[in-house]
Amino acid sequence: MPKGKKTVIKEIKLLSDDEISINGKTYIILENTENIETAKTMKISSNGNRILRFDDEKKKARLDVKRDIDIVKYTILDDERAKKFSKGNDKSIITTNDKKDVVATASSFIKARTIASEFGDKESVNYDKEIGKSTFYLIEEM
């Protein structure tokens, strides 16, 4: 669907607190509103999110396409390569000897970034003190 094009909503169903089905496609709710099932049209914003419009023009909700996004932990065993990787995140530096673990899966980029940022937040229970030195957390869409 091209940017700016409006889509008339024929079928809308709330699947869970943060998932909704519109015209047969599943979306993640980024910004909710009351009675989201009463939306009339959907438009793509400039950043790729979907915006639902209602009869009340002041009311709106933001959605994103549901995706499978992995948060991957790379542990680079060589200090020199780890320094190079930290400067540019060039995946060609990673070898088969380095460790790769999928630590979480998210359904939208916003959730994936939130999860990945927890590993660098000193206040978080998931804080990794080696982040940026030998350990790197990357977001990879499947």
PDB file of C-alpha atoms in Angstrom:
ATOM      1  CA  MET A   1       0.000   0.000   0.000  1.00  0.00           C
ATOM      2  CA  PRO A   2       1.648   3.288  -1.048  1.00  0.00           C
ATOM      3  CA  LYS A   3       2.240   6.063   1.461  1.00  0.00           C
ATOM      4  CA  GLY A   4      -0.754   8.339   1.962  1.00  0.00           C
ATOM      5  CA  LYS A   5      -3.293   5.979   0.366  1.00  0.00           C
ATOM      6  CA  LYS A   6      -6.468   5.502   2.397  1.00  0.00           C
ATOM      7  CA  THR A   7      -7.939   2.045   2.784  1.00  0.00           C
ATOM      8  CA  VAL A   8     -11.592   1.568   3.668  1.00  0.00           C
ATOM      9  CA  ILE A   9     -11.945  -0.895   6.533  1.00  0.00           C
ATOM     10  CA  LYS A  10     -14.380  -3.684   5.647  1.00  0.00           C
ATOM     11  CA  GLU A  11     -13.574  -6.068   8.498  1.00  0.00           C
ATOM     12  CA  ILE A  12     -11.967  -5.231  11.855  1.00  0.00           C
ATOM     13  CA  LYS A  13     -11.518  -7.510  14.855  1.00  0.00           C
ATOM     14  CA  LEU A  14      -9.600  -7.006  18.113  1.00  0.00           C
ATOM     15  CA  LEU A  15      -7.507 -10.160  18.671  1.00  0.00           C
ATOM     16  CA  SER A  16      -5.849  -9.191  21.978  1.00  0.00           C
ATOM     17  CA  ASP A  17      -4.840  -6.081  23.924  1.00  0.00           C
ATOM     18  CA  ASP A  18      -2.105  -5.284  21.404  1.00  0.00           C
ATOM     19  CA  GLU A  19      -3.183  -7.107  18.215  1.00  0.00           C
ATOM     20  CA  ILE A  20      -5.910  -6.306  15.717  1.00  0.00           C
ATOM     21  CA  SER A  21      -7.008  -7.840  12.411  1.00  0.00           C
ATOM     22  CA  ILE A  22      -8.048  -5.453   9.635  1.00  0.00           C
ATOM     23  CA  ASN A  23      -9.277  -6.784   6.294  1.00  0.00           C
ATOM     24  CA  GLY A  24      -7.612 -10.137   7.082  1.00  0.00           C
ATOM     25  CA  LYS A  25      -4.156  -8.808   8.013  1.00  0.00           C
ATOM     26  CA  THR A  26      -2.762  -8.749  11.571  1.00  0.00           C
ATOM     27  CA  TYR A  27      -1.341  -5.540  13.025  1.00  0.00           C
ATOM     28  CA  ILE A  28       0.265  -4.564  16.335  1.00  0.00           C
ATOM     29  CA  ILE A  29      -1.374  -1.660  18.189  1.00  0.00           C
ATOM     30  CA  LEU A  30       1.229   0.997  19.004  1.00  0.00           C
ATOM     31  CA  GLU A  31      -1.142   3.716  20.213  1.00  0.00           C
ATOM     32  CA  ASN A  32      -4.597   2.556  21.286  1.00  0.00           C
ATOM     33  CA  THR A  33      -7.888   4.392  21.662  1.00  0.00           C
ATOM     34  CA  GLU A  34     -11.375   3.606  22.967  1.00  0.00           C
ATOM     35  CA  ASN A  35     -13.580   1.486  20.704  1.00  0.00           C
ATOM     36  CA  ILE A  36     -10.805   0.842  18.184  1.00  0.00           C
ATOM     37  CA  GLU A  37     -13.147  -1.486  16.267  1.00  0.00           C
ATOM     38  CA  THR A  38     -15.180   1.543  15.079  1.00  0.00           C
ATOM     39  CA  ALA A  39     -12.392   2.783  12.767  1.00  0.00           C
ATOM     40  CA  LYS A  40     -13.540   3.711   9.261  1.00  0.00           C
ATOM     41  CA  THR A  41     -10.307   4.119   7.263  1.00  0.00           C
ATOM     42  CA  MET A  42      -6.603   3.310   7.524  1.00  0.00           C
ATOM     43  CA  LYS A  43      -3.773   5.413   6.101  1.00  0.00           C
ATOM     44  CA  ILE A  44      -0.005   4.812   5.911  1.00  0.00           C
ATOM     45  CA  SER A  45       2.061   7.528   7.581  1.00  0.00           C
ATOM     46  CA  SER A  46       5.436   8.769   6.336  1.00  0.00           C
ATOM     47  CA  ASN A  47       7.304   6.437   8.729  1.00  0.00           C
ATOM     48  CA  GLY A  48       5.382   3.361   7.576  1.00  0.00           C
ATOM     49  CA  ASN A  49       2.995   3.043  10.507  1.00  0.00           C
ATOM     50  CA  ARG A  50      -0.718   2.716   9.878  1.00  0.00           C
ATOM     51  CA  ILE A  51      -3.073   5.359  11.259  1.00  0.00           C
ATOM     52  CA  LEU A  52      -6.700   4.486  11.888  1.00  0.00           C
ATOM     53  CA  ARG A  53      -9.282   7.226  11.375  1.00  0.00           C
ATOM     54  CA  PHE A  54     -12.700   7.405  12.990  1.00  0.00           C
ATOM     55  CA  ASP A  55     -15.922   9.418  12.585  1.00  0.00           C
ATOM     56  CA  ASP A  56     -14.575  11.704  15.331  1.00  0.00           C
ATOM     57  CA  GLU A  57     -11.662  13.343  13.465  1.00  0.00           C
ATOM     58  CA  LYS A  58      -9.726  14.022  16.684  1.00  0.00           C
ATOM     59  CA  LYS A  59      -9.635  10.324  17.506  1.00  0.00           C
ATOM     60  CA  LYS A  60      -6.906   8.134  15.982  1.00  0.00           C
ATOM     61  CA  ALA A  61      -4.824   5.023  16.648  1.00  0.00           C
ATOM     62  CA  ARG A  62      -1.392   3.939  15.367  1.00  0.00           C
ATOM     63  CA  LEU A  63      -0.595   0.423  14.147  1.00  0.00           C
ATOM     64  CA  ASP A  64       2.383  -1.452  12.751  1.00  0.00           C
ATOM     65  CA  VAL A  65       2.423  -4.608  10.640  1.00  0.00           C
ATOM     66  CA  LYS A  66       2.953  -7.712  12.765  1.00  0.00           C
ATOM     67  CA  ARG A  67       6.438  -9.124  12.183  1.00  0.00           C
ATOM     68  CA  ASP A  68       8.761 -11.749  13.642  1.00  0.00           C
ATOM     69  CA  ILE A  69      11.830  -9.909  14.880  1.00  0.00           C
ATOM     70  CA  ASP A  70      14.633 -11.623  16.783  1.00  0.00           C
ATOM     71  CA  ILE A  71      16.908  -9.890  19.266  1.00  0.00           C
ATOM     72  CA  VAL A  72      20.224 -11.666  18.737  1.00  0.00           C
ATOM     73  CA  LYS A  73      23.173 -11.641  21.131  1.00  0.00           C
ATOM     74  CA  TYR A  74      26.547 -11.839  19.389  1.00  0.00           C
ATOM     75  CA  THR A  75      29.613 -12.551  21.528  1.00  0.00           C
ATOM     76  CA  ILE A  76      32.787 -11.814  19.574  1.00  0.00           C
ATOM     77  CA  LEU A  77      35.686 -13.745  21.072  1.00  0.00           C
ATOM     78  CA  ASP A  78      38.568 -11.695  19.603  1.00  0.00           C
ATOM     79  CA  ASP A  79      39.078  -8.209  21.118  1.00  0.00           C
ATOM     80  CA  GLU A  80      40.383  -6.630  17.885  1.00  0.00           C
ATOM     81  CA  ARG A  81      37.405  -7.826  15.843  1.00  0.00           C
ATOM     82  CA  ALA A  82      35.046  -6.744  18.640  1.00  0.00           C
ATOM     83  CA  LYS A  83      36.488  -3.209  18.479  1.00  0.00           C
ATOM     84  CA  LYS A  84      36.038  -3.130  14.692  1.00  0.00           C
ATOM     85  CA  PHE A  85      32.482  -4.432  15.014  1.00  0.00           C
ATOM     86  CA  SER A  86      31.581  -1.804  17.617  1.00  0.00           C
ATOM     87  CA  LYS A  87      32.567   0.946  15.178  1.00  0.00           C
ATOM     88  CA  GLY A  88      30.301  -0.131  12.332  1.00  0.00           C
ATOM     89  CA  ASN A  89      28.296  -3.294  13.107  1.00  0.00           C
ATOM     90  CA  ASP A  90      29.740  -4.937   9.975  1.00  0.00           C
ATOM     91  CA  LYS A  91      28.493  -8.533  10.174  1.00  0.00           C
ATOM     92  CA  SER A  92      31.313  -9.756   7.908  1.00  0.00           C
ATOM     93  CA  ILE A  93      33.599  -9.417  10.962  1.00  0.00           C
ATOM     94  CA  ILE A  94      31.641 -12.158  12.771  1.00  0.00           C
ATOM     95  CA  THR A  95      33.083 -15.658  12.320  1.00  0.00           C
ATOM     96  CA  THR A  96      31.693 -19.130  13.000  1.00  0.00           C
ATOM     97  CA  ASN A  97      33.780 -19.276  16.211  1.00  0.00           C
ATOM     98  CA  ASP A  98      31.798 -16.366  17.690  1.00  0.00           C
ATOM     99  CA  LYS A  99      28.641 -17.079  19.664  1.00  0.00           C
ATOM    100  CA  LYS A 100      25.177 -16.212  18.361  1.00  0.00           C
ATOM    101  CA  ASP A 101      22.095 -16.611  20.573  1.00  0.00           C
ATOM    102  CA  VAL A 102      18.509 -15.511  19.983  1.00  0.00           C
ATOM    103  CA  VAL A 103      17.592 -13.978  23.355  1.00  0.00           C
ATOM    104  CA  ALA A 104      14.065 -12.748  22.563  1.00  0.00           C
ATOM    105  CA  THR A 105      11.481 -12.364  19.821  1.00  0.00           C
ATOM    106  CA  ALA A 106       9.241  -9.343  19.286  1.00  0.00           C
ATOM    107  CA  SER A 107       6.285  -8.593  17.021  1.00  0.00           C
ATOM    108  CA  SER A 108       7.157  -4.959  16.190  1.00  0.00           C
ATOM    109  CA  PHE A 109      10.286  -2.839  15.843  1.00  0.00           C
ATOM    110  CA  ILE A 110       9.266  -0.649  18.790  1.00  0.00           C
ATOM    111  CA  LYS A 111       9.046  -3.687  21.077  1.00  0.00           C
ATOM    112  CA  ALA A 112      12.314  -5.080  19.685  1.00  0.00           C
ATOM    113  CA  ARG A 113      14.171  -1.811  20.343  1.00  0.00           C
ATOM    114  CA  THR A 114      12.755  -1.687  23.878  1.00  0.00           C
ATOM    115  CA  ILE A 115      13.937  -5.232  24.612  1.00  0.00           C
ATOM    116  CA  ALA A 116      17.390  -4.628  23.085  1.00  0.00           C
ATOM    117  CA  SER A 117      17.846  -1.381  25.029  1.00  0.00           C
ATOM    118  CA  GLU A 118      17.228  -3.197  28.330  1.00  0.00           C
ATOM    119  CA  PHE A 119      20.563  -4.980  27.923  1.00  0.00           C
ATOM    120  CA  GLY A 120      22.366  -1.620  27.903  1.00  0.00           C
ATOM    121  CA  ASP A 121      20.352  -0.005  30.713  1.00  0.00           C
ATOM    122  CA  LYS A 122      22.284  -0.178  33.999  1.00  0.00           C
ATOM    123  CA  GLU A 123      19.002  -0.013  35.960  1.00  0.00           C
ATOM    124  CA  SER A 124      17.558  -3.065  34.166  1.00  0.00           C
ATOM    125  CA  VAL A 125      17.679  -6.606  35.554  1.00  0.00           C
ATOM    126  CA  ASN A 126      18.835  -7.699  32.061  1.00  0.00           C
ATOM    127  CA  TYR A 127      21.855  -5.340  32.047  1.00  0.00           C
ATOM    128  CA  ASP A 128      24.909  -6.838  30.330  1.00  0.00           C
ATOM    129  CA  LYS A 129      28.162  -5.214  31.466  1.00  0.00           C
ATOM    130  CA  GLU A 130      29.990  -6.550  28.398  1.00  0.00           C
ATOM    131  CA  ILE A 131      27.686  -4.775  25.938  1.00  0.00           C
ATOM    132  CA  GLY A 132      29.679  -2.804  23.370  1.00  0.00           C
ATOM    133  CA  LYS A 133      32.957  -4.547  24.310  1.00  0.00           C
ATOM    134  CA  SER A 134      32.581  -8.185  23.310  1.00  0.00           C
ATOM    135  CA  THR A 135      28.789  -8.574  23.392  1.00  0.00           C
ATOM    136  CA  PHE A 136      26.402  -6.937  20.936  1.00  0.00           C
ATOM    137  CA  TYR A 137      22.613  -7.118  20.672  1.00  0.00           C
ATOM    138  CA  LEU A 138      21.192  -6.750  17.164  1.00  0.00           C
ATOM    139  CA  ILE A 139      17.663  -6.724  15.804  1.00  0.00           C
ATOM    140  CA  GLU A 140      17.049  -9.101  12.887  1.00  0.00           C
ATOM    141  CA  GLU A 141      13.754  -9.444  11.037  1.00  0.00           C
ATOM    142  CA  MET A 142      12.957 -13.021  10.078  1.00  0.00           C
TER     143      MET A 142
END
